XYZ file of C-alpha atoms in Angstrom:
273
model
C -45.763 -9.029 -6.946
C -45.009 -5.860 -8.941
C -43.972 -3.860 -5.877
C -41.785 -6.874 -4.674
C -40.090 -7.096 -7.954
C -39.428 -3.083 -7.898
C -38.212 -3.361 -4.398
C -35.980 -6.176 -5.201
C -34.594 -4.229 -8.383
C -34.219 -0.837 -5.935
C -31.984 -2.831 -3.970
C -29.766 -4.340 -6.469
C -29.418 -1.011 -7.969
C -28.470 0.752 -4.583
C -25.822 -2.404 -3.682
C -24.482 -1.779 -7.571
C -24.134 1.847 -6.738
C -21.906 1.012 -3.335
C -19.903 -1.410 -4.804
C -19.561 1.159 -7.724
C -18.261 3.647 -5.145
C -15.105 1.117 -4.632
C -14.023 2.011 -7.569
C -13.483 5.763 -7.069
C -11.397 5.943 -4.102
C -11.232 9.751 -4.149
C -14.601 9.994 -3.453
C -15.387 9.807 0.331
C -18.830 9.338 2.355
C -18.287 12.334 4.270
C -18.435 14.577 1.146
C -20.870 12.817 -0.638
C -24.501 12.365 1.388
C -25.835 9.423 -1.388
C -22.463 7.545 -0.988
C -23.152 8.236 3.277
C -26.885 6.766 2.976
C -25.599 3.529 1.393
C -22.564 3.123 3.971
C -25.269 3.591 6.935
C -27.522 1.000 5.219
C -24.968 -1.490 4.791
C -24.065 -1.153 8.480
C -27.754 -0.972 9.667
C -29.528 -3.399 7.445
C -27.848 -7.437 7.010
C -30.006 -8.173 4.153
C -28.207 -5.284 2.249
C -25.182 -6.329 3.585
C -25.587 -9.663 2.122
C -26.705 -8.378 -1.124
C -23.610 -6.093 -1.609
C -21.416 -8.932 -0.435
C -23.118 -11.653 -3.184
C -23.185 -8.707 -5.572
C -19.387 -7.956 -5.400
C -18.460 -11.777 -5.354
C -20.312 -11.907 -8.453
C -18.346 -9.462 -9.855
C -14.807 -11.109 -8.987
C -14.594 -8.891 -5.869
C -14.074 -9.478 -1.863
C -15.431 -6.570 0.280
C -12.952 -5.759 2.679
C -14.594 -3.095 4.482
C -17.245 -0.298 4.263
C -17.072 2.476 6.829
C -17.712 6.126 6.849
C -13.725 7.060 6.892
C -12.850 4.659 4.141
C -16.023 4.236 2.055
C -16.397 1.168 0.123
C -13.059 -0.866 0.017
C -12.966 -3.975 -2.224
C -10.063 -6.433 -3.495
C -10.156 -8.086 -6.920
C -10.535 -11.992 -6.435
C -7.654 -13.903 -8.102
C -8.265 -14.361 -11.805
C -11.224 -11.413 -11.410
C -11.289 -9.010 -14.645
C -10.629 -6.162 -11.632
C -7.400 -7.898 -10.859
C -4.341 -5.575 -11.635
C -1.853 -7.323 -13.586
C 1.777 -6.743 -13.638
C 1.710 -5.268 -17.482
C -0.848 -3.092 -16.295
C 1.070 -1.666 -13.201
C 4.302 -1.644 -15.445
C 2.622 1.015 -17.452
C 1.371 3.264 -14.885
C 4.570 3.542 -12.936
C 6.691 3.327 -16.267
C 8.283 0.238 -15.467
C 10.675 -1.851 -17.565
C 8.260 -4.996 -17.360
C 10.705 -7.239 -18.958
C 12.873 -7.022 -16.062
C 12.063 -9.553 -13.409
C 14.099 -7.656 -10.840
C 12.177 -4.261 -11.660
C 9.018 -6.120 -10.606
C 10.352 -7.493 -7.298
C 11.791 -3.893 -6.228
C 8.562 -2.418 -6.676
C 6.976 -5.175 -4.609
C 9.544 -5.120 -1.936
C 9.100 -0.744 -1.870
C 5.236 -1.335 -1.475
C 6.128 -3.530 1.821
C 8.489 -1.235 3.099
C 5.706 1.903 2.798
C 3.127 -0.530 4.758
C 5.758 -1.330 7.296
C 6.649 2.201 7.749
C 3.306 3.626 7.694
C 2.187 1.229 10.561
C 5.078 -0.563 11.919
C 3.325 -1.888 15.272
C 0.571 -4.126 15.411
C -1.632 -1.326 17.536
C -1.213 1.510 14.899
C -2.856 -0.975 12.313
C -5.574 -1.691 14.554
C -6.276 1.867 15.769
C -8.756 3.664 13.369
C -7.404 7.016 14.835
C -3.858 6.305 13.897
C -2.229 8.019 10.588
C 0.650 6.709 9.245
C 3.316 8.996 8.198
C 6.216 7.913 5.332
C 8.820 10.197 3.533
C 10.644 8.699 0.185
C 14.304 9.078 2.133
C 12.800 7.005 5.178
C 11.169 4.582 2.780
C 14.641 4.066 0.658
C 16.699 3.955 4.077
C 14.417 1.130 5.348
C 14.865 -1.008 2.075
C 18.449 -0.637 2.342
C 18.225 -1.628 5.992
C 16.699 -4.904 4.928
C 19.271 -5.087 1.806
C 21.883 -4.875 4.858
C 20.649 -7.675 7.089
C 19.628 -10.058 3.969
C 23.495 -9.655 2.413
C 24.563 -10.652 6.421
C 22.172 -13.676 6.326
C 23.820 -14.763 3.363
C 27.278 -14.353 4.139
C 26.703 -16.120 7.317
C 25.076 -18.993 5.910
C 27.978 -18.837 3.212
C 25.433 -19.169 0.237
C 26.456 -18.629 -3.175
C 26.428 -15.242 -4.756
C 22.696 -16.019 -6.497
C 20.128 -16.792 -3.911
C 18.658 -20.469 -4.373
C 14.807 -20.594 -5.724
C 13.640 -21.615 -2.352
C 15.025 -18.643 -0.521
C 12.530 -15.947 1.210
C 11.013 -13.758 -0.756
C 12.667 -10.820 0.474
C 16.001 -12.445 -0.262
C 15.676 -12.758 -3.533
C 15.310 -9.082 -3.896
C 17.825 -7.371 -1.867
C 20.815 -7.564 -4.419
C 18.783 -5.931 -7.214
C 18.115 -3.276 -4.900
C 21.218 -2.496 -3.259
C 22.988 -2.392 -6.734
C 20.846 0.678 -7.457
C 21.960 4.245 -6.280
C 19.709 6.334 -3.976
C 19.744 9.339 -6.697
C 21.264 9.529 -9.938
C 20.766 13.173 -11.494
C 20.134 13.642 -14.928
C 21.258 16.801 -17.131
C 17.837 18.274 -16.208
C 18.304 18.089 -13.020
C 15.948 15.439 -11.901
C 16.375 11.871 -10.581
C 17.046 9.363 -13.163
C 14.790 6.391 -13.720
C 17.317 4.045 -12.320
C 17.318 5.776 -8.792
C 15.913 3.915 -5.723
C 14.040 7.835 -5.032
C 12.611 7.653 -8.321
C 11.507 4.129 -8.000
C 9.820 4.900 -4.340
C 8.530 7.926 -5.659
C 6.599 6.468 -8.534
C 5.128 3.494 -6.467
C 3.815 6.647 -3.753
C 2.135 8.391 -7.109
C 0.448 5.105 -7.604
C -1.004 4.841 -4.224
C -2.140 8.393 -4.217
C -3.804 8.171 -7.623
C -5.725 5.422 -5.599
C -6.782 7.112 -2.588
C -4.192 4.972 -0.408
C -2.098 8.301 0.436
C -2.345 11.859 -0.034
C 0.735 14.455 0.323
C 0.170 16.321 3.659
C 2.974 19.100 3.588
C 6.710 19.687 3.278
C 8.760 19.493 5.965
C 10.108 23.139 6.969
C 13.634 21.799 8.029
C 14.679 19.498 5.170
C 11.924 20.395 2.266
C 11.023 16.666 2.063
C 7.531 15.807 1.082
C 5.680 14.076 3.823
C 2.907 11.517 2.681
C 0.110 10.801 4.940
C -1.827 7.416 5.003
C -5.803 7.531 4.318
C -7.856 4.823 6.482
C -8.645 3.326 3.104
C -5.021 1.987 3.148
C -4.940 0.967 6.403
C -7.814 -1.332 5.841
C -5.930 -2.662 2.548
C -2.619 -3.139 5.160
C -4.584 -5.134 7.702
C -5.055 -7.689 4.734
C -1.339 -7.161 3.321
C -0.672 -7.977 6.968
C -1.671 -11.533 6.994
C 1.026 -12.297 4.144
C 4.181 -14.320 4.266
C 6.326 -11.475 2.547
C 4.854 -8.764 5.150
C 5.686 -11.013 8.038
C 9.162 -11.815 6.945
C 10.013 -7.867 6.646
C 8.493 -7.469 10.169
C 10.631 -10.024 11.772
C 13.759 -8.893 10.410
C 14.119 -6.455 12.874
C 15.303 -3.285 11.156
C 11.988 -1.195 11.359
C 13.131 1.769 13.549
C 11.830 2.097 17.247
C 9.155 4.293 17.950
C 8.921 7.129 20.937
C 6.514 7.707 23.458
C 5.341 10.359 20.763
C 5.074 7.777 18.169
C 7.981 9.878 16.266
C 9.759 7.245 14.270
C 13.595 7.526 14.739
C 16.386 5.250 13.130
C 19.017 3.903 15.501
C 21.154 6.904 15.127
C 18.365 8.831 16.608
C 17.927 10.653 12.897
C 13.999 11.451 12.724
C 12.304 10.003 9.844
C 9.185 11.716 10.436
C 7.313 14.099 12.862
């Protein structure tokens, strides 16, 4: 009996450690043998998998995936103590949280990052595919979305302010379109109101959570290139089922992809290699 209790306790502790790794996004199983062993056990032991899933659920978390590349990936359930509230995110990206437009702008920016990193369903499904984004390509995509939505409003002869039941993206385009791409300060940095500043903060937030890392600086234009991690790919697979992501994909503004998977705009301007 004592052995049974000890075994249960050991299993519960191991399950708790694996769930805990999900809060350390920059730690990867390939570089942590204890983590790798827990991931392997999760994959091979159905009882342990169930225990981990139930333990996570009791904590207010839902397990999305547990893989050698991504590690433990979980997301907070609605109302969970781990759910990131908008006021928390606002502080992290230095958002003026009292402004509803600011909140919507960050939302549409994150959607654009996901859509550019994995523009095709097959890219999202391919574990070997690695998405790449640049600040400039994200800004161009969002502004393309703004133009399409503006044309929609003009064609339907809607009022200056979109109605409350308009598409989620359609309610956001005016706020983004009004902002400058860059707004240099006296110190030579881009001002807080610039869209590229907003995008940079959103990417920094994702990097801090192990979703992206900066790969290199392009030798031709000096712009930073950001690489998506497998952890981010797993999260985008969840995002792809949401209404807003579907709306963005259906707008027809994502740049076409060449046979070598090089994204280009319709004017053949390279977004990234």
